[in-house]
CSV table of C-alpha atoms (C1' of nucleotides) in Angstrom, one decimal:
chain,number,residue,atom,x,y,z
A,1,MET,CA,99.5,102.9,54.9
A,2,ALA,CA,98.0,106.1,56.4
A,3,ILE,CA,95.9,108.1,54.0
A,4,THR,CA,96.7,111.8,54.3
A,5,PRO,CA,95.0,114.4,52.2
A,6,ILE,CA,97.4,115.7,49.6
A,7,HIS,CA,95.5,119.0,49.5
A,8,SER,CA,95.7,121.2,52.4
A,9,SER,CA,93.0,123.1,54.2
A,10,THR,CA,95.0,126.3,54.4
A,11,ALA,CA,93.9,127.8,51.1
A,12,LEU,CA,90.3,126.7,51.5
A,13,LEU,CA,90.1,128.1,55.1
A,14,ASP,CA,91.5,131.4,53.9
A,15,HIS,CA,89.1,131.4,51.0
A,16,LEU,CA,86.0,130.5,53.0
A,17,ALA,CA,86.8,133.1,55.6
A,18,ARG,CA,87.0,135.7,52.9
A,19,ILE,CA,83.7,134.7,51.4
A,20,SER,CA,82.3,134.6,54.8
A,21,ARG,CA,83.4,138.2,55.4
A,22,ALA,CA,81.8,139.3,52.2
A,23,HIS,CA,78.5,137.6,53.1
A,24,THR,CA,78.3,138.8,56.7
A,25,GLU,CA,79.7,142.3,56.6
A,26,ALA,CA,76.3,143.8,56.0
A,27,SER,CA,74.8,142.0,58.9
A,28,LEU,CA,77.6,142.9,61.2
A,29,GLU,CA,77.4,146.5,60.2
A,30,GLN,CA,73.7,146.5,61.1
A,31,VAL,CA,74.6,145.3,64.6
A,32,GLY,CA,77.4,147.8,64.8
A,33,LEU,CA,80.4,145.5,65.0
A,34,ARG,CA,83.5,144.9,62.9
A,35,PRO,CA,84.9,141.5,62.2
A,36,ARG,CA,87.8,141.8,64.6
A,37,GLN,CA,85.4,142.9,67.3
A,38,LEU,CA,83.2,139.9,66.7
A,39,VAL,CA,86.1,137.6,67.1
A,40,ALA,CA,87.2,139.3,70.3
A,41,LEU,CA,83.8,139.2,71.9
A,42,THR,CA,83.3,135.5,70.8
A,43,LEU,CA,86.6,134.4,72.3
A,44,LEU,CA,86.0,136.4,75.5
A,45,ARG,CA,82.7,134.6,75.9
A,46,GLU,CA,84.4,131.3,75.4
A,47,THR,CA,87.5,131.8,77.6
A,48,GLY,CA,85.8,133.9,80.3
A,49,PRO,CA,87.5,136.9,81.9
A,50,ALA,CA,91.1,137.2,80.8
A,51,THR,CA,94.2,139.3,81.2
A,52,GLN,CA,95.1,141.4,78.2
A,53,GLN,CA,98.1,139.2,77.6
A,54,SER,CA,96.1,136.0,77.5
A,55,LEU,CA,93.4,137.7,75.4
A,56,ALA,CA,96.0,139.0,72.9
A,57,SER,CA,97.4,135.5,72.7
A,58,ALA,CA,94.0,133.9,72.3
A,59,ILE,CA,93.1,136.3,69.5
A,60,SER,CA,96.6,136.1,68.1
A,61,ILE,CA,97.2,139.9,67.8
A,62,ASP,CA,99.9,142.2,68.9
A,63,ARG,CA,99.3,143.6,72.4
A,64,THR,CA,99.6,147.2,71.0
A,65,ASN,CA,96.8,146.4,68.5
A,66,LEU,CA,94.7,144.8,71.3
A,67,VAL,CA,94.8,148.1,73.2
A,68,GLY,CA,93.0,149.9,70.5
A,69,LEU,CA,90.5,147.1,70.0
A,70,LEU,CA,89.6,147.1,73.7
A,71,ASN,CA,89.4,150.8,73.8
A,72,GLU,CA,86.7,150.7,71.1
A,73,LEU,CA,84.8,147.8,72.8
A,74,GLU,CA,85.1,149.5,76.3
A,75,SER,CA,83.9,152.8,75.0
A,76,GLU,CA,80.8,151.1,73.8
A,77,GLY,CA,80.3,149.3,77.1
A,78,LEU,CA,80.8,145.9,75.5
A,79,VAL,CA,83.7,144.9,77.7
A,80,ALA,CA,85.1,146.1,81.0
A,81,ARG,CA,88.6,146.3,82.2
A,82,ARG,CA,89.4,146.1,85.9
A,83,ARG,CA,92.7,145.8,87.8
A,84,ALA,CA,93.6,142.4,89.0
A,85,GLU,CA,93.5,142.4,92.8
A,86,ASP,CA,96.7,140.6,93.3
A,87,ASP,CA,98.7,142.5,90.7
A,88,ARG,CA,97.6,146.0,89.8
A,89,ARG,CA,99.8,146.0,86.7
A,90,ARG,CA,97.3,143.6,85.1
A,91,HIS,CA,93.9,144.4,83.7
A,92,ILE,CA,91.2,141.7,83.7
A,93,VAL,CA,89.0,142.0,80.7
A,94,GLU,CA,85.5,140.7,80.8
A,95,LEU,CA,82.4,140.7,78.7
A,96,THR,CA,79.7,143.0,80.0
A,97,GLU,CA,76.0,142.1,79.8
A,98,ALA,CA,75.6,144.6,77.0
A,99,GLY,CA,78.5,142.9,75.3
A,100,ALA,CA,76.9,139.4,75.7
A,101,SER,CA,73.6,140.8,74.3
A,102,LYS,CA,75.3,142.4,71.4
A,103,LEU,CA,77.1,139.2,70.6
A,104,THR,CA,73.9,137.3,70.7
A,105,ALA,CA,72.2,139.9,68.5
A,106,ALA,CA,75.1,139.6,66.1
A,107,GLU,CA,74.8,135.9,65.9
A,108,VAL,CA,71.1,136.1,65.2
A,109,ALA,CA,71.7,138.7,62.5
A,110,LEU,CA,74.4,136.5,61.0
A,111,ALA,CA,72.2,133.4,60.9
A,112,ARG,CA,70.7,134.1,57.5
A,113,ALA,CA,74.0,135.3,56.0
A,114,GLU,CA,75.6,132.1,57.3
A,115,ALA,CA,72.9,129.9,56.0
A,116,GLU,CA,73.6,131.4,52.5
A,117,LEU,CA,77.4,131.0,53.0
A,118,LEU,CA,77.0,127.3,54.0
A,119,HIS,CA,74.1,126.4,51.7
A,120,GLY,CA,76.2,123.6,50.2
A,121,LEU,CA,76.1,121.9,53.6
A,122,ASP,CA,73.1,120.4,55.4
A,123,GLU,CA,72.2,121.2,59.0
A,124,GLN,CA,74.2,118.3,60.4
A,125,GLU,CA,77.3,119.2,58.4
A,126,ARG,CA,77.1,122.9,59.6
A,127,GLN,CA,77.1,121.8,63.1
A,128,THR,CA,80.0,119.5,62.4
A,129,LEU,CA,81.9,122.3,60.8
A,130,TYR,CA,81.2,124.6,63.9
A,131,SER,CA,82.4,121.9,66.2
A,132,LEU,CA,85.6,121.2,64.2
A,133,LEU,CA,86.4,124.9,64.0
A,134,GLN,CA,85.8,125.3,67.7
A,135,ARG,CA,88.0,122.4,68.6
A,136,ALA,CA,90.7,123.5,66.2
A,137,THR,CA,90.8,127.0,67.6
A,138,ALA,CA,90.5,125.8,71.2
A,139,GLY,CA,93.8,124.0,70.7
A,140,HIS,CA,95.5,127.3,70.4
A,141,VAL,CA,94.3,129.2,73.4
A,142,VAL,CA,97.0,130.0,75.9
A,143,ASP,CA,95.9,130.8,79.5
A,144,CYS,CA,98.2,132.5,81.9
A,145,THR,CA,97.9,131.2,85.5
A,146,ALA,CA,96.8,134.6,86.7
A,147,ALA,CA,93.9,134.6,84.3
A,148,MET,CA,93.0,131.0,85.3
A,149,HIS,CA,93.0,132.2,88.9
A,150,GLU,CA,90.6,135.0,88.1
A,151,ARG,CA,88.4,132.7,86.1
A,152,ALA,CA,88.0,130.4,89.1
A,153,SER,CA,86.5,133.3,91.1
A,154,ALA,CA,84.6,134.7,88.2
A,155,CYS,CA,83.0,131.4,87.3
A,156,VAL,CA,80.5,131.5,90.1
A,157,GLU,CA,79.3,134.9,89.1
A,158,ALA,CA,79.1,134.0,85.4
A,159,ALA,CA,77.2,130.8,86.0
A,160,GLY,CA,73.8,132.4,85.5
A,161,ASP,CA,75.0,134.4,82.6
A,162,ASP,CA,75.1,131.7,79.9
A,163,PRO,CA,73.3,133.2,76.9
A,164,CYS,CA,71.7,129.9,76.0
B,1,MET,CA,61.9,121.2,66.8
B,2,ALA,CA,65.0,121.8,64.7
B,3,ILE,CA,68.1,122.5,66.7
B,4,THR,CA,70.2,125.3,65.2
B,5,PRO,CA,73.5,126.4,66.6
B,6,ILE,CA,73.1,129.6,68.5
B,7,HIS,CA,76.7,130.4,67.8
B,8,SER,CA,77.8,131.1,64.3
B,9,SER,CA,80.8,129.8,62.5
B,10,THR,CA,81.7,133.3,61.2
B,11,ALA,CA,83.9,134.4,64.0
B,12,LEU,CA,85.6,131.0,64.3
B,13,LEU,CA,86.3,130.8,60.6
B,14,ASP,CA,87.9,134.2,60.7
B,15,HIS,CA,89.9,133.3,63.7
B,16,LEU,CA,91.1,129.9,62.5
B,17,ALA,CA,92.0,131.4,59.1
B,18,ARG,CA,94.1,133.9,60.9
B,19,ILE,CA,95.8,131.4,63.1
B,20,SER,CA,96.3,129.3,60.0
B,21,ARG,CA,98.0,132.2,58.3
B,22,ALA,CA,100.4,132.7,61.3
B,23,HIS,CA,101.2,129.0,61.2
B,24,THR,CA,101.8,128.6,57.6
B,25,GLU,CA,103.4,131.8,56.5
B,26,ALA,CA,106.9,130.5,57.0
B,27,SER,CA,106.3,127.4,55.0
B,28,LEU,CA,104.7,129.4,52.2
B,29,GLU,CA,107.6,131.9,52.2
B,30,GLN,CA,110.0,129.0,51.7
B,31,VAL,CA,108.1,127.9,48.6
B,32,GLY,CA,107.9,131.5,47.4
B,33,LEU,CA,104.1,132.0,47.5
B,34,ARG,CA,101.9,134.4,49.3
B,35,PRO,CA,98.6,133.4,50.8
B,36,ARG,CA,96.5,135.1,48.0
B,37,GLN,CA,98.6,133.3,45.4
B,38,LEU,CA,98.1,130.0,47.1
B,39,VAL,CA,94.3,130.5,47.0
B,40,ALA,CA,94.4,131.5,43.4
B,41,LEU,CA,96.4,128.5,42.3
B,42,THR,CA,94.3,126.2,44.3
B,43,LEU,CA,91.1,127.4,42.8
B,44,LEU,CA,92.5,127.4,39.4
B,45,ARG,CA,93.4,123.8,39.8
B,46,GLU,CA,89.9,123.0,41.0
B,47,THR,CA,88.0,125.0,38.5
B,48,GLY,CA,90.3,124.4,35.5
B,49,PRO,CA,91.0,127.1,32.9
B,50,ALA,CA,88.9,130.1,33.5
B,51,THR,CA,88.2,133.6,32.2
B,52,GLN,CA,89.5,136.4,34.3
B,53,GLN,CA,85.9,137.3,35.1
B,54,SER,CA,85.0,133.9,36.4
B,55,LEU,CA,88.3,133.6,38.3
B,56,ALA,CA,87.8,136.9,40.0
B,57,SER,CA,84.3,135.7,40.9
B,58,ALA,CA,85.6,132.4,42.2
B,59,ILE,CA,88.3,134.1,44.3
B,60,SER,CA,85.9,136.9,45.3
B,61,ILE,CA,88.2,139.7,44.4
B,62,ASP,CA,87.8,142.8,42.4
B,63,ARG,CA,88.9,142.4,38.8
B,64,THR,CA,91.4,145.2,39.1
B,65,ASN,CA,93.1,143.4,42.0
B,66,LEU,CA,93.1,140.2,40.0
B,67,VAL,CA,95.1,141.8,37.3
B,68,GLY,CA,98.0,142.4,39.6
B,69,LEU,CA,97.7,139.0,41.1
B,70,LEU,CA,97.9,137.3,37.7
B,71,ASN,CA,100.7,139.5,36.6
B,72,GLU,CA,102.8,138.2,39.5
B,73,LEU,CA,101.8,134.6,38.9
B,74,GLU,CA,102.4,134.9,35.1
B,75,SER,CA,105.8,136.5,35.5
B,76,GLU,CA,106.8,133.5,37.6
B,77,GLY,CA,105.5,131.1,35.0
B,78,LEU,CA,102.9,129.7,37.3
B,79,VAL,CA,99.9,130.6,35.1
B,80,ALA,CA,99.4,131.4,31.5
B,81,ARG,CA,97.0,133.8,29.9
B,82,ARG,CA,95.8,133.2,26.4
B,83,ARG,CA,93.1,134.8,24.3
B,84,ALA,CA,89.8,133.0,23.9
B,85,GLU,CA,89.5,131.9,20.3
B,86,ASP,CA,85.9,133.0,20.1
B,87,ASP,CA,86.2,136.3,21.8
B,88,ARG,CA,89.6,138.0,21.8
B,89,ARG,CA,88.6,140.4,24.5
B,90,ARG,CA,88.7,137.5,26.9
B,91,HIS,CA,91.8,135.9,28.4
B,92,ILE,CA,91.7,132.3,29.5
B,93,VAL,CA,93.9,131.7,32.5
B,94,GLU,CA,95.3,128.3,33.2
B,95,LEU,CA,97.7,126.7,35.6
B,96,THR,CA,101.0,125.8,34.0
B,97,GLU,CA,102.9,122.6,34.8
B,98,ALA,CA,105.3,124.8,36.8
B,99,GLY,CA,102.3,126.2,38.7
B,100,ALA,CA,100.9,122.7,39.4
B,101,SER,CA,104.3,121.6,40.7
B,102,LYS,CA,104.7,124.7,42.8
B,103,LEU,CA,101.2,124.2,44.3
B,104,THR,CA,102.0,120.5,45.1
B,105,ALA,CA,105.3,121.6,46.7
B,106,ALA,CA,103.5,124.2,48.7
B,107,GLU,CA,101.0,121.6,50.0
B,108,VAL,CA,103.8,119.3,51.0
B,109,ALA,CA,105.6,122.2,52.8
B,110,LEU,CA,102.3,123.1,54.5
B,111,ALA,CA,101.6,119.6,55.7
B,112,ARG,CA,103.6,120.0,59.0
B,113,ALA,CA,102.3,123.5,59.7
B,114,GLU,CA,98.8,122.3,59.2
B,115,ALA,CA,99.3,119.3,61.4
B,116,GLU,CA,100.2,121.7,64.1
B,117,LEU,CA,97.3,124.0,63.3
B,118,LEU,CA,94.9,121.1,63.5
B,119,HIS,CA,96.5,119.2,66.3
B,120,GLY,CA,93.2,119.3,68.2
B,121,LEU,CA,91.6,117.1,65.6
B,122,ASP,CA,92.3,113.6,64.6
B,123,GLU,CA,93.1,112.4,61.1
B,124,GLN,CA,89.5,111.6,60.3
B,125,GLU,CA,88.3,114.9,61.5
B,126,ARG,CA,90.9,116.8,59.5
B,127,GLN,CA,89.7,115.1,56.4
B,128,THR,CA,86.1,115.9,57.3
B,129,LEU,CA,87.1,119.5,57.8
B,130,TYR,CA,88.8,119.6,54.4
B,131,SER,CA,85.7,118.1,52.8
B,132,LEU,CA,83.3,120.5,54.4
B,133,LEU,CA,85.5,123.5,53.5
B,134,GLN,CA,85.7,122.3,49.9
B,135,ARG,CA,81.9,121.8,49.6
B,136,ALA,CA,81.2,125.1,51.3
B,137,THR,CA,83.5,127.0,49.0
B,138,ALA,CA,82.4,125.0,45.9
B,139,GLY,CA,78.9,126.4,46.5
B,140,HIS,CA,80.2,129.8,45.6
B,141,VAL,CA,82.0,129.3,42.4
B,142,VAL,CA,80.3,131.1,39.4
B,143,ASP,CA,81.2,129.8,36.0
B,144,CYS,CA,80.6,131.9,32.9
B,145,THR,CA,79.4,129.8,30.0
B,146,ALA,CA,82.5,130.8,28.0
B,147,ALA,CA,84.8,129.4,30.7
B,148,MET,CA,82.7,126.2,30.8
B,149,HIS,CA,83.1,125.9,27.1
B,150,GLU,CA,86.9,126.2,27.4
B,151,ARG,CA,87.0,123.7,30.2
B,152,ALA,CA,85.3,121.1,28.0
B,153,SER,CA,88.1,121.2,25.6
B,154,ALA,CA,90.8,121.6,28.2
B,155,CYS,CA,89.6,118.7,30.3
B,156,VAL,CA,91.1,116.1,27.9
B,157,GLU,CA,94.5,117.8,28.1
B,158,ALA,CA,94.4,118.1,31.8
B,159,ALA,CA,93.3,114.5,32.4
B,160,GLY,CA,96.9,113.3,32.8
B,161,ASP,CA,97.8,116.2,34.9
B,162,ASP,CA,96.2,115.3,38.2
B,163,PRO,CA,98.8,115.6,40.9
B,164,CYS,CA,97.5,112.6,42.7
C,1,DG,C1',115.2,151.2,99.7
C,2,DT,C1',116.9,150.4,95.1
C,3,DC,C1',116.8,148.4,90.7
C,4,DA,C1',115.4,145.1,87.2
C,5,DA,C1',111.5,143.2,85.3
C,6,DT,C1',106.6,143.2,84.0
C,7,DC,C1',102.1,145.0,82.3
C,8,DA,C1',99.7,148.1,79.6
C,9,DT,C1',99.8,152.2,77.0
C,10,DT,C1',101.2,155.5,73.6
C,11,DT,C1',103.1,156.9,69.3
C,12,DG,C1',104.9,155.7,65.2
C,13,DT,C1',106.1,153.3,60.7
C,14,DG,C1',105.3,150.4,57.0
C,15,DG,C1',103.0,146.5,54.9
C,16,DT,C1',99.2,143.3,52.8
C,17,DG,C1',94.9,142.8,51.0
C,18,DC,C1',91.1,144.9,49.6
C,19,DA,C1',86.9,147.8,47.7
C,20,DC,C1',85.9,151.2,44.8
C,21,DA,C1',86.4,154.7,41.2
C,22,DA,C1',87.5,156.7,36.7
C,23,DA,C1',89.4,156.3,32.4
C,24,DC,C1',91.4,153.9,28.5
C,25,DG,C1',92.1,150.6,24.3
C,26,DA,C1',90.8,146.4,22.0
C,27,DA,C1',87.2,143.7,20.6
C,28,DT,C1',82.4,142.3,20.0
C,29,DT,C1',77.6,143.0,19.2
C,30,DG,C1',73.4,144.8,17.3
D,1,DC,C1',78.6,153.2,13.7
D,2,DA,C1',77.6,153.4,18.5
D,3,DA,C1',77.0,150.8,22.7
D,4,DT,C1',78.7,147.3,25.3
D,5,DT,C1',82.2,144.1,27.1
D,6,DC,C1',86.8,142.6,28.7
D,7,DG,C1',90.9,143.6,30.7
D,8,DT,C1',94.2,147.1,32.1
D,9,DT,C1',96.0,151.2,34.4
D,10,DT,C1',96.2,154.5,38.0
D,11,DG,C1',94.5,156.2,42.0
D,12,DT,C1',92.5,156.6,46.9
D,13,DG,C1',91.3,155.1,51.3
D,14,DC,C1',90.2,151.5,54.8
D,15,DA,C1',90.8,147.4,58.0
D,16,DC,C1',94.0,144.9,59.9
D,17,DC,C1',98.4,143.9,61.0
D,18,DA,C1',103.7,143.4,62.7
D,19,DC,C1',107.1,145.7,64.7
D,20,DA,C1',109.7,149.2,67.3
D,21,DA,C1',110.8,152.5,71.0
D,22,DA,C1',109.5,154.9,74.9
D,23,DT,C1',106.7,155.7,79.0
D,24,DG,C1',104.5,155.2,83.8
D,25,DA,C1',102.7,152.2,87.3
D,26,DT,C1',103.5,148.1,89.8
D,27,DT,C1',105.8,144.0,91.5
D,28,DG,C1',109.6,141.3,93.2
D,29,DA,C1',114.4,140.2,94.3
D,30,DC,C1',118.2,141.6,96.8
DNA sequence: GTCAATCATTTGTGGTGCACAAACGAATTG
DNA sequence: CAATTCGTTTGTGCACCACAAATGATTGAC
């Protein structure tokens, strides 16, 4: 008989995300980012340049709310919008170098807050958690073919840009 | 040299919690609970009867917001408030049988939505995720001694109440 | 060349959840 | 008896969000 957990992760996810927000908000403020901006920059780094449609889908927000989010990030030079060459209706959004730096700085700033947040877990377990979260969220990214096309040509440029 | 993840879990936690909410809201609505209520009932089950102060701390919400939350849960018979015998200023909040049933029903209803949410993980990984989330959140529960005292006497009554 | 459809934008409304503040009454403590 | 604690009430404002309608630029089908 298959063992399935009778208790669901939903409430705990919600709860931990909320505790996380409380722990990390001061660090994020120091770096000058808000939670939603951090998520957007993180997903943009992971997915690579994307259309607004695919980015909205990846972040799971309404495209009208995405416009405002990108306006803020663009006005700070953290992302850039440019017209797709093959369809000028579309914008391709990409992380700028300033954005990548800011994201790295944010993660450095968050490290201590996150160590506190996850103090009940050891180092190995923290890495397991990150990996599981990454794979769970990766299962929900939707790529439009146009964005995939752009990514193919952007990959070469981005190859030397890995923040590791 | 210790390897520490350069990327933090904060953004992914936030993101997965948000996707989770989108996936599970229909199921929760069917059961007649809101996300915040689910979290409160879940933590109440895990911590046992608690003062409002310790519950607010466990859920990480302002005590003035907790009042409204408990009013809703109490009016539906899902929790009960009673005065602490040794300090009538305090209320002890506990899950009722109706509340425990509703929570179990909610988890059953959420099972499919959660399977979709976590389709990128296998069964073992889902259980690992649950365990890590539980231990990460457990590290943040603050118990007042009065609540602990109440729990000692409530434990015997609750022993036959485990929904497993 | 025209028209329908698409992409992004703008403007707007209303909602949830939340932090924070001030004030209050009941109850406890010293 | 006064200070403190616990919970409550009322209030404000913010971040984030879903949803709707309308618009202009652009593309694609015919």
